[in-house]
Amino acid sequence: MENGAVYNETTEPQAKSPRRLFGCTLRHLWGWRLPAKALQAILSLLAVICEEIVEDCIKCGGLYFFEFTSCSAFLLSLLILCVYCTDVYETFGEEKVQKV
């Protein structure tokens, strides 16, 4: 007997899920949360741009702190949008995403 006749495949190959553009999905960030996060990213970017317009200041400590917080808010809101709106959420799993 030939090996092909004795050993048949016992499992079916898994069907591949349909490919999405850049892996984008709105399954995990839906309802009012998506517009709120998008608005947060836009407003924090606007704050960074407005801060960069300032050329002269007398006491710059507050301005530097504002620059740090607005830039951090922009980067973190982009990170949240990327995690929840792409395949990263499924890749790492809900528990690891919640920990982060």
PDB file of N, CA and C in Angstrom:
ATOM      1  N   MET A   1       0.832  -1.192   0.000  1.00  0.00           N
ATOM      2  CA  MET A   1       0.000   0.000   0.000  1.00  0.00           C
ATOM      3  C   MET A   1       0.869   1.244   0.000  1.00  0.00           C
ATOM      4  N   GLU A   2       0.354   2.252  -0.645  1.00  0.00           N
ATOM      5  CA  GLU A   2       1.076   3.523  -0.663  1.00  0.00           C
ATOM      6  C   GLU A   2       0.701   4.337   0.573  1.00  0.00           C
ATOM      7  N   ASN A   3       1.604   5.219   0.953  1.00  0.00           N
ATOM      8  CA  ASN A   3       1.358   6.058   2.128  1.00  0.00           C
ATOM      9  C   ASN A   3       0.154   6.969   1.925  1.00  0.00           C
ATOM     10  N   GLY A   4      -0.076   7.390   0.689  1.00  0.00           N
ATOM     11  CA  GLY A   4      -1.180   8.298   0.416  1.00  0.00           C
ATOM     12  C   GLY A   4      -2.533   7.660   0.678  1.00  0.00           C
ATOM     13  N   ALA A   5      -2.645   6.357   0.482  1.00  0.00           N
ATOM     14  CA  ALA A   5      -3.923   5.682   0.677  1.00  0.00           C
ATOM     15  C   ALA A   5      -4.211   5.460   2.152  1.00  0.00           C
ATOM     16  N   VAL A   6      -3.182   5.292   2.950  1.00  0.00           N
ATOM     17  CA  VAL A   6      -3.372   5.002   4.368  1.00  0.00           C
ATOM     18  C   VAL A   6      -3.576   6.293   5.161  1.00  0.00           C
ATOM     19  N   TYR A   7      -2.774   7.280   4.880  1.00  0.00           N
ATOM     20  CA  TYR A   7      -2.805   8.521   5.660  1.00  0.00           C
ATOM     21  C   TYR A   7      -3.567   9.598   4.901  1.00  0.00           C
ATOM     22  N   ASN A   8      -4.831   9.760   5.207  1.00  0.00           N
ATOM     23  CA  ASN A   8      -5.643  10.826   4.631  1.00  0.00           C
ATOM     24  C   ASN A   8      -5.701  11.981   5.609  1.00  0.00           C
ATOM     25  N   GLU A   9      -5.928  13.140   5.091  1.00  0.00           N
ATOM     26  CA  GLU A   9      -6.051  14.303   5.971  1.00  0.00           C
ATOM     27  C   GLU A   9      -7.308  14.162   6.811  1.00  0.00           C
ATOM     28  N   THR A  10      -7.193  14.448   8.105  1.00  0.00           N
ATOM     29  CA  THR A  10      -8.337  14.280   9.006  1.00  0.00           C
ATOM     30  C   THR A  10      -8.981  15.606   9.361  1.00  0.00           C
ATOM     31  N   THR A  11      -8.336  16.684   9.056  1.00  0.00           N
ATOM     32  CA  THR A  11      -8.907  17.989   9.376  1.00  0.00           C
ATOM     33  C   THR A  11      -9.018  18.812   8.101  1.00  0.00           C
ATOM     34  N   GLU A  12      -9.972  19.716   8.106  1.00  0.00           N
ATOM     35  CA  GLU A  12     -10.137  20.613   6.977  1.00  0.00           C
ATOM     36  C   GLU A  12      -9.314  21.863   7.231  1.00  0.00           C
ATOM     37  N   PRO A  13      -8.771  22.442   6.190  1.00  0.00           N
ATOM     38  CA  PRO A  13      -8.025  23.687   6.392  1.00  0.00           C
ATOM     39  C   PRO A  13      -8.966  24.793   6.866  1.00  0.00           C
ATOM     40  N   GLN A  14      -8.445  25.667   7.719  1.00  0.00           N
ATOM     41  CA  GLN A  14      -9.252  26.760   8.250  1.00  0.00           C
ATOM     42  C   GLN A  14      -9.502  27.786   7.157  1.00  0.00           C
ATOM     43  N   ALA A  15     -10.719  28.269   7.132  1.00  0.00           N
ATOM     44  CA  ALA A  15     -11.055  29.316   6.169  1.00  0.00           C
ATOM     45  C   ALA A  15     -10.447  30.623   6.647  1.00  0.00           C
ATOM     46  N   LYS A  16      -9.817  31.327   5.738  1.00  0.00           N
ATOM     47  CA  LYS A  16      -9.208  32.605   6.099  1.00  0.00           C
ATOM     48  C   LYS A  16     -10.285  33.671   6.198  1.00  0.00           C
ATOM     49  N   SER A  17     -10.140  34.514   7.205  1.00  0.00           N
ATOM     50  CA  SER A  17     -11.099  35.602   7.358  1.00  0.00           C
ATOM     51  C   SER A  17     -10.860  36.631   6.254  1.00  0.00           C
ATOM     52  N   PRO A  18     -11.901  37.330   5.857  1.00  0.00           N
ATOM     53  CA  PRO A  18     -11.718  38.318   4.788  1.00  0.00           C
ATOM     54  C   PRO A  18     -10.768  39.425   5.229  1.00  0.00           C
ATOM     55  N   ARG A  19      -9.910  39.833   4.337  1.00  0.00           N
ATOM     56  CA  ARG A  19      -8.922  40.876   4.642  1.00  0.00           C
ATOM     57  C   ARG A  19      -9.589  42.235   4.632  1.00  0.00           C
ATOM     58  N   ARG A  20      -9.272  43.023   5.632  1.00  0.00           N
ATOM     59  CA  ARG A  20      -9.780  44.386   5.724  1.00  0.00           C
ATOM     60  C   ARG A  20      -8.637  45.340   5.444  1.00  0.00           C
ATOM     61  N   LEU A  21      -8.972  46.527   5.019  1.00  0.00           N
ATOM     62  CA  LEU A  21      -7.978  47.547   4.731  1.00  0.00           C
ATOM     63  C   LEU A  21      -7.226  47.895   6.010  1.00  0.00           C
ATOM     64  N   PHE A  22      -5.950  47.610   6.068  1.00  0.00           N
ATOM     65  CA  PHE A  22      -5.077  47.845   7.223  1.00  0.00           C
ATOM     66  C   PHE A  22      -5.589  47.128   8.468  1.00  0.00           C
ATOM     67  N   GLY A  23      -6.436  46.143   8.322  1.00  0.00           N
ATOM     68  CA  GLY A  23      -6.978  45.418   9.464  1.00  0.00           C
ATOM     69  C   GLY A  23      -7.953  46.240  10.272  1.00  0.00           C
ATOM     70  N   CYS A  24      -8.550  47.268   9.682  1.00  0.00           N
ATOM     71  CA  CYS A  24      -9.436  48.169  10.421  1.00  0.00           C
ATOM     72  C   CYS A  24     -10.779  47.516  10.707  1.00  0.00           C
ATOM     73  N   THR A  25     -11.237  47.674  11.925  1.00  0.00           N
ATOM     74  CA  THR A  25     -12.547  47.207  12.345  1.00  0.00           C
ATOM     75  C   THR A  25     -13.074  48.157  13.414  1.00  0.00           C
ATOM     76  N   LEU A  26     -14.372  48.326  13.444  1.00  0.00           N
ATOM     77  CA  LEU A  26     -14.991  49.176  14.461  1.00  0.00           C
ATOM     78  C   LEU A  26     -15.752  48.341  15.485  1.00  0.00           C
ATOM     79  N   ARG A  27     -15.430  47.072  15.553  1.00  0.00           N
ATOM     80  CA  ARG A  27     -16.133  46.146  16.436  1.00  0.00           C
ATOM     81  C   ARG A  27     -15.912  46.466  17.914  1.00  0.00           C
ATOM     82  N   HIS A  28     -14.759  46.951  18.292  1.00  0.00           N
ATOM     83  CA  HIS A  28     -14.435  47.147  19.706  1.00  0.00           C
ATOM     84  C   HIS A  28     -14.599  48.594  20.170  1.00  0.00           C
ATOM     85  N   LEU A  29     -14.755  49.516  19.245  1.00  0.00           N
ATOM     86  CA  LEU A  29     -14.901  50.936  19.593  1.00  0.00           C
ATOM     87  C   LEU A  29     -16.084  51.470  18.803  1.00  0.00           C
ATOM     88  N   TRP A  30     -17.274  51.292  19.327  1.00  0.00           N
ATOM     89  CA  TRP A  30     -18.484  51.645  18.606  1.00  0.00           C
ATOM     90  C   TRP A  30     -19.325  52.605  19.426  1.00  0.00           C
ATOM     91  N   GLY A  31     -20.370  53.096  18.822  1.00  0.00           N
ATOM     92  CA  GLY A  31     -21.276  54.012  19.509  1.00  0.00           C
ATOM     93  C   GLY A  31     -20.644  55.387  19.647  1.00  0.00           C
ATOM     94  N   TRP A  32     -20.817  55.969  20.803  1.00  0.00           N
ATOM     95  CA  TRP A  32     -20.312  57.319  21.051  1.00  0.00           C
ATOM     96  C   TRP A  32     -18.818  57.326  21.336  1.00  0.00           C
ATOM     97  N   ARG A  33     -18.218  56.168  21.620  1.00  0.00           N
ATOM     98  CA  ARG A  33     -16.802  56.118  22.000  1.00  0.00           C
ATOM     99  C   ARG A  33     -15.872  56.451  20.842  1.00  0.00           C
ATOM    100  N   LEU A  34     -16.210  56.003  19.628  1.00  0.00           N
ATOM    101  CA  LEU A  34     -15.358  56.289  18.473  1.00  0.00           C
ATOM    102  C   LEU A  34     -15.313  57.786  18.160  1.00  0.00           C
ATOM    103  N   PRO A  35     -16.448  58.485  18.044  1.00  0.00           N
ATOM    104  CA  PRO A  35     -16.363  59.934  17.806  1.00  0.00           C
ATOM    105  C   PRO A  35     -15.675  60.683  18.953  1.00  0.00           C
ATOM    106  N   ALA A  36     -15.861  60.202  20.192  1.00  0.00           N
ATOM    107  CA  ALA A  36     -15.217  60.867  21.327  1.00  0.00           C
ATOM    108  C   ALA A  36     -13.697  60.736  21.250  1.00  0.00           C
ATOM    109  N   LYS A  37     -13.192  59.531  20.915  1.00  0.00           N
ATOM    110  CA  LYS A  37     -11.737  59.338  20.810  1.00  0.00           C
ATOM    111  C   LYS A  37     -11.167  60.098  19.617  1.00  0.00           C
ATOM    112  N   ALA A  38     -11.908  60.129  18.506  1.00  0.00           N
ATOM    113  CA  ALA A  38     -11.440  60.879  17.335  1.00  0.00           C
ATOM    114  C   ALA A  38     -11.398  62.370  17.649  1.00  0.00           C
ATOM    115  N   LEU A  39     -12.417  62.878  18.346  1.00  0.00           N
ATOM    116  CA  LEU A  39     -12.430  64.292  18.732  1.00  0.00           C
ATOM    117  C   LEU A  39     -11.293  64.599  19.705  1.00  0.00           C
ATOM    118  N   GLN A  40     -11.013  63.686  20.614  1.00  0.00           N
ATOM    119  CA  GLN A  40      -9.902  63.873  21.547  1.00  0.00           C
ATOM    120  C   GLN A  40      -8.580  63.973  20.794  1.00  0.00           C
ATOM    121  N   ALA A  41      -8.368  63.122  19.809  1.00  0.00           N
ATOM    122  CA  ALA A  41      -7.125  63.167  19.034  1.00  0.00           C
ATOM    123  C   ALA A  41      -7.019  64.471  18.256  1.00  0.00           C
ATOM    124  N   ILE A  42      -8.124  64.904  17.655  1.00  0.00           N
ATOM    125  CA  ILE A  42      -8.106  66.147  16.870  1.00  0.00           C
ATOM    126  C   ILE A  42      -7.841  67.352  17.763  1.00  0.00           C
ATOM    127  N   LEU A  43      -8.521  67.424  18.908  1.00  0.00           N
ATOM    128  CA  LEU A  43      -8.339  68.568  19.803  1.00  0.00           C
ATOM    129  C   LEU A  43      -6.945  68.601  20.425  1.00  0.00           C
ATOM    130  N   SER A  44      -6.405  67.456  20.758  1.00  0.00           N
ATOM    131  CA  SER A  44      -5.057  67.448  21.329  1.00  0.00           C
ATOM    132  C   SER A  44      -4.014  67.817  20.268  1.00  0.00           C
ATOM    133  N   LEU A  45      -4.231  67.407  19.018  1.00  0.00           N
ATOM    134  CA  LEU A  45      -3.334  67.838  17.942  1.00  0.00           C
ATOM    135  C   LEU A  45      -3.452  69.343  17.734  1.00  0.00           C
ATOM    136  N   LEU A  46      -4.661  69.867  17.791  1.00  0.00           N
ATOM    137  CA  LEU A  46      -4.857  71.311  17.671  1.00  0.00           C
ATOM    138  C   LEU A  46      -4.157  72.059  18.809  1.00  0.00           C
ATOM    139  N   ALA A  47      -4.173  71.497  20.014  1.00  0.00           N
ATOM    140  CA  ALA A  47      -3.480  72.112  21.150  1.00  0.00           C
ATOM    141  C   ALA A  47      -1.974  72.127  20.922  1.00  0.00           C
ATOM    142  N   VAL A  48      -1.422  71.064  20.371  1.00  0.00           N
ATOM    143  CA  VAL A  48       0.019  71.020  20.086  1.00  0.00           C
ATOM    144  C   VAL A  48       0.368  72.074  19.041  1.00  0.00           C
ATOM    145  N   ILE A  49      -0.453  72.191  18.014  1.00  0.00           N
ATOM    146  CA  ILE A  49      -0.188  73.189  16.962  1.00  0.00           C
ATOM    147  C   ILE A  49      -0.279  74.600  17.521  1.00  0.00           C
ATOM    148  N   CYS A  50      -1.294  74.873  18.344  1.00  0.00           N
ATOM    149  CA  CYS A  50      -1.436  76.212  18.936  1.00  0.00           C
ATOM    150  C   CYS A  50      -0.274  76.541  19.856  1.00  0.00           C
ATOM    151  N   GLU A  51       0.220  75.552  20.568  1.00  0.00           N
ATOM    152  CA  GLU A  51       1.358  75.794  21.451  1.00  0.00           C
ATOM    153  C   GLU A  51       2.604  76.130  20.651  1.00  0.00           C
ATOM    154  N   GLU A  52       2.767  75.507  19.505  1.00  0.00           N
ATOM    155  CA  GLU A  52       3.949  75.761  18.683  1.00  0.00           C
ATOM    156  C   GLU A  52       3.921  77.145  18.043  1.00  0.00           C
ATOM    157  N   ILE A  53       2.762  77.752  17.965  1.00  0.00           N
ATOM    158  CA  ILE A  53       2.651  79.092  17.377  1.00  0.00           C
ATOM    159  C   ILE A  53       3.248  80.146  18.302  1.00  0.00           C
ATOM    160  N   VAL A  54       3.193  79.908  19.601  1.00  0.00           N
ATOM    161  CA  VAL A  54       3.700  80.876  20.575  1.00  0.00           C
ATOM    162  C   VAL A  54       5.203  81.025  20.388  1.00  0.00           C
ATOM    163  N   GLU A  55       5.640  82.281  20.150  1.00  0.00           N
ATOM    164  CA  GLU A  55       7.071  82.534  19.922  1.00  0.00           C
ATOM    165  C   GLU A  55       7.775  83.057  21.172  1.00  0.00           C
ATOM    166  N   ASP A  56       7.146  83.954  21.898  1.00  0.00           N
ATOM    167  CA  ASP A  56       7.761  84.547  23.077  1.00  0.00           C
ATOM    168  C   ASP A  56       6.879  84.311  24.297  1.00  0.00           C
ATOM    169  N   CYS A  57       7.519  84.017  25.413  1.00  0.00           N
ATOM    170  CA  CYS A  57       6.780  83.892  26.666  1.00  0.00           C
ATOM    171  C   CYS A  57       7.682  84.400  27.788  1.00  0.00           C
ATOM    172  N   ILE A  58       7.046  84.915  28.838  1.00  0.00           N
ATOM    173  CA  ILE A  58       7.796  85.446  29.975  1.00  0.00           C
ATOM    174  C   ILE A  58       8.158  84.320  30.931  1.00  0.00           C
ATOM    175  N   LYS A  59       7.174  83.587  31.362  1.00  0.00           N
ATOM    176  CA  LYS A  59       7.399  82.411  32.212  1.00  0.00           C
ATOM    177  C   LYS A  59       6.946  81.198  31.410  1.00  0.00           C
ATOM    178  N   CYS A  60       7.879  80.425  30.943  1.00  0.00           N
ATOM    179  CA  CYS A  60       7.577  79.357  29.995  1.00  0.00           C
ATOM    180  C   CYS A  60       7.308  78.009  30.649  1.00  0.00           C
ATOM    181  N   GLY A  61       7.389  77.904  31.936  1.00  0.00           N
ATOM    182  CA  GLY A  61       7.179  76.624  32.605  1.00  0.00           C
ATOM    183  C   GLY A  61       5.809  76.040  32.324  1.00  0.00           C
ATOM    184  N   GLY A  62       4.768  76.873  32.444  1.00  0.00           N
ATOM    185  CA  GLY A  62       3.412  76.402  32.176  1.00  0.00           C
ATOM    186  C   GLY A  62       3.211  76.019  30.721  1.00  0.00           C
ATOM    187  N   LEU A  63       3.848  76.760  29.831  1.00  0.00           N
ATOM    188  CA  LEU A  63       3.736  76.459  28.407  1.00  0.00           C
ATOM    189  C   LEU A  63       4.398  75.130  28.070  1.00  0.00           C
ATOM    190  N   TYR A  64       5.539  74.868  28.685  1.00  0.00           N
ATOM    191  CA  TYR A  64       6.220  73.593  28.451  1.00  0.00           C
ATOM    192  C   TYR A  64       5.408  72.426  29.002  1.00  0.00           C
ATOM    193  N   PHE A  65       4.786  72.632  30.169  1.00  0.00           N
ATOM    194  CA  PHE A  65       3.933  71.597  30.744  1.00  0.00           C
ATOM    195  C   PHE A  65       2.719  71.341  29.844  1.00  0.00           C
ATOM    196  N   PHE A  66       2.123  72.414  29.320  1.00  0.00           N
ATOM    197  CA  PHE A  66       0.993  72.282  28.403  1.00  0.00           C
ATOM    198  C   PHE A  66       1.412  71.545  27.134  1.00  0.00           C
ATOM    199  N   GLU A  67       2.613  71.838  26.645  1.00  0.00           N
ATOM    200  CA  GLU A  67       3.122  71.147  25.464  1.00  0.00           C
ATOM    201  C   GLU A  67       3.273  69.656  25.740  1.00  0.00           C
ATOM    202  N   PHE A  68       3.824  69.322  26.887  1.00  0.00           N
ATOM    203  CA  PHE A  68       4.018  67.920  27.248  1.00  0.00           C
ATOM    204  C   PHE A  68       2.687  67.188  27.364  1.00  0.00           C
ATOM    205  N   THR A  69       1.730  67.783  28.078  1.00  0.00           N
ATOM    206  CA  THR A  69       0.448  67.102  28.280  1.00  0.00           C
ATOM    207  C   THR A  69      -0.354  66.986  26.985  1.00  0.00           C
ATOM    208  N   SER A  70      -0.348  68.022  26.154  1.00  0.00           N
ATOM    209  CA  SER A  70      -1.128  67.950  24.917  1.00  0.00           C
ATOM    210  C   SER A  70      -0.499  66.964  23.939  1.00  0.00           C
ATOM    211  N   CYS A  71       0.822  66.913  23.871  1.00  0.00           N
ATOM    212  CA  CYS A  71       1.491  65.955  22.994  1.00  0.00           C
ATOM    213  C   CYS A  71       1.276  64.530  23.502  1.00  0.00           C
ATOM    214  N   SER A  72       1.349  64.335  24.811  1.00  0.00           N
ATOM    215  CA  SER A  72       1.099  63.011  25.383  1.00  0.00           C
ATOM    216  C   SER A  72      -0.335  62.563  25.136  1.00  0.00           C
ATOM    217  N   ALA A  73      -1.284  63.483  25.288  1.00  0.00           N
ATOM    218  CA  ALA A  73      -2.683  63.148  25.038  1.00  0.00           C
ATOM    219  C   ALA A  73      -2.900  62.774  23.579  1.00  0.00           C
ATOM    220  N   PHE A  74      -2.247  63.475  22.675  1.00  0.00           N
ATOM    221  CA  PHE A  74      -2.382  63.163  21.250  1.00  0.00           C
ATOM    222  C   PHE A  74      -1.828  61.775  20.946  1.00  0.00           C
ATOM    223  N   LEU A  75      -0.643  61.476  21.438  1.00  0.00           N
ATOM    224  CA  LEU A  75      -0.032  60.184  21.152  1.00  0.00           C
ATOM    225  C   LEU A  75      -0.798  59.027  21.795  1.00  0.00           C
ATOM    226  N   LEU A  76      -1.273  59.222  23.017  1.00  0.00           N
ATOM    227  CA  LEU A  76      -2.025  58.160  23.682  1.00  0.00           C
ATOM    228  C   LEU A  76      -3.388  57.930  23.033  1.00  0.00           C
ATOM    229  N   SER A  77      -4.041  58.999  22.586  1.00  0.00           N
ATOM    230  CA  SER A  77      -5.332  58.805  21.920  1.00  0.00           C
ATOM    231  C   SER A  77      -5.143  58.122  20.577  1.00  0.00           C
ATOM    232  N   LEU A  78      -4.044  58.399  19.872  1.00  0.00           N
ATOM    233  CA  LEU A  78      -3.752  57.673  18.639  1.00  0.00           C
ATOM    234  C   LEU A  78      -3.468  56.204  18.925  1.00  0.00           C
ATOM    235  N   LEU A  79      -2.761  55.935  19.998  1.00  0.00           N
ATOM    236  CA  LEU A  79      -2.488  54.551  20.381  1.00  0.00           C
ATOM    237  C   LEU A  79      -3.779  53.796  20.684  1.00  0.00           C
ATOM    238  N   ILE A  80      -4.682  54.427  21.411  1.00  0.00           N
ATOM    239  CA  ILE A  80      -5.958  53.792  21.732  1.00  0.00           C
ATOM    240  C   ILE A  80      -6.754  53.524  20.466  1.00  0.00           C
ATOM    241  N   LEU A  81      -6.786  54.492  19.557  1.00  0.00           N
ATOM    242  CA  LEU A  81      -7.501  54.288  18.300  1.00  0.00           C
ATOM    243  C   LEU A  81      -6.882  53.151  17.494  1.00  0.00           C
ATOM    244  N   CYS A  82      -5.559  53.081  17.469  1.00  0.00           N
ATOM    245  CA  CYS A  82      -4.891  52.019  16.714  1.00  0.00           C
ATOM    246  C   CYS A  82      -5.155  50.645  17.328  1.00  0.00           C
ATOM    247  N   VAL A  83      -5.145  50.552  18.634  1.00  0.00           N
ATOM    248  CA  VAL A  83      -5.352  49.254  19.287  1.00  0.00           C
ATOM    249  C   VAL A  83      -6.789  48.782  19.111  1.00  0.00           C
ATOM    250  N   TYR A  84      -7.739  49.657  19.363  1.00  0.00           N
ATOM    251  CA  TYR A  84      -9.136  49.233  19.333  1.00  0.00           C
ATOM    252  C   TYR A  84      -9.717  49.142  17.930  1.00  0.00           C
ATOM    253  N   CYS A  85      -9.140  49.805  16.955  1.00  0.00           N
ATOM    254  CA  CYS A  85      -9.705  49.812  15.602  1.00  0.00           C
ATOM    255  C   CYS A  85      -8.919  48.966  14.612  1.00  0.00           C
ATOM    256  N   THR A  86      -7.955  48.189  15.071  1.00  0.00           N
ATOM    257  CA  THR A  86      -7.212  47.303  14.176  1.00  0.00           C
ATOM    258  C   THR A  86      -7.217  45.884  14.760  1.00  0.00           C
ATOM    259  N   ASP A  87      -6.499  44.995  14.109  1.00  0.00           N
ATOM    260  CA  ASP A  87      -6.426  43.606  14.554  1.00  0.00           C
ATOM    261  C   ASP A  87      -5.542  43.412  15.786  1.00  0.00           C
ATOM    262  N   VAL A  88      -4.939  44.460  16.278  1.00  0.00           N
ATOM    263  CA  VAL A  88      -4.069  44.350  17.452  1.00  0.00           C
ATOM    264  C   VAL A  88      -4.865  43.848  18.657  1.00  0.00           C
ATOM    265  N   TYR A  89      -6.110  44.274  18.762  1.00  0.00           N
ATOM    266  CA  TYR A  89      -6.949  43.870  19.894  1.00  0.00           C
ATOM    267  C   TYR A  89      -7.115  42.353  19.922  1.00  0.00           C
ATOM    268  N   GLU A  90      -7.391  41.741  18.764  1.00  0.00           N
ATOM    269  CA  GLU A  90      -7.536  40.289  18.720  1.00  0.00           C
ATOM    270  C   GLU A  90      -6.194  39.590  18.887  1.00  0.00           C
ATOM    271  N   THR A  91      -5.120  40.200  18.386  1.00  0.00           N
ATOM    272  CA  THR A  91      -3.803  39.583  18.464  1.00  0.00           C
ATOM    273  C   THR A  91      -3.343  39.426  19.915  1.00  0.00           C
ATOM    274  N   PHE A  92      -3.462  40.468  20.700  1.00  0.00           N
ATOM    275  CA  PHE A  92      -2.986  40.422  22.079  1.00  0.00           C
ATOM    276  C   PHE A  92      -4.021  39.855  23.043  1.00  0.00           C
ATOM    277  N   GLY A  93      -5.287  40.003  22.741  1.00  0.00           N
ATOM    278  CA  GLY A  93      -6.340  39.509  23.622  1.00  0.00           C
ATOM    279  C   GLY A  93      -6.851  40.605  24.536  1.00  0.00           C
ATOM    280  N   GLU A  94      -8.086  40.423  24.985  1.00  0.00           N
ATOM    281  CA  GLU A  94      -8.742  41.452  25.793  1.00  0.00           C
ATOM    282  C   GLU A  94      -8.049  41.671  27.136  1.00  0.00           C
ATOM    283  N   GLU A  95      -7.581  40.607  27.777  1.00  0.00           N
ATOM    284  CA  GLU A  95      -6.954  40.754  29.097  1.00  0.00           C
ATOM    285  C   GLU A  95      -5.681  41.585  29.019  1.00  0.00           C
ATOM    286  N   LYS A  96      -4.834  41.334  28.047  1.00  0.00           N
ATOM    287  CA  LYS A  96      -3.582  42.083  27.931  1.00  0.00           C
ATOM    288  C   LYS A  96      -3.834  43.540  27.558  1.00  0.00           C
ATOM    289  N   VAL A  97      -4.834  43.783  26.704  1.00  0.00           N
ATOM    290  CA  VAL A  97      -5.168  45.158  26.335  1.00  0.00           C
ATOM    291  C   VAL A  97      -5.694  45.902  27.544  1.00  0.00           C
ATOM    292  N   GLN A  98      -6.530  45.270  28.352  1.00  0.00           N
ATOM    293  CA  GLN A  98      -7.051  45.910  29.548  1.00  0.00           C
ATOM    294  C   GLN A  98      -5.950  46.205  30.560  1.00  0.00           C
ATOM    295  N   LYS A  99      -4.944  45.337  30.663  1.00  0.00           N
ATOM    296  CA  LYS A  99      -3.822  45.576  31.575  1.00  0.00           C
ATOM    297  C   LYS A  99      -3.034  46.805  31.154  1.00  0.00           C
ATOM    298  N   VAL A 100      -2.799  46.922  29.860  1.00  0.00           N
ATOM    299  CA  VAL A 100      -2.039  48.059  29.350  1.00  0.00           C
ATOM    300  C   VAL A 100      -2.839  49.317  29.519  1.00  0.00           C
TER     301      VAL A 100
END
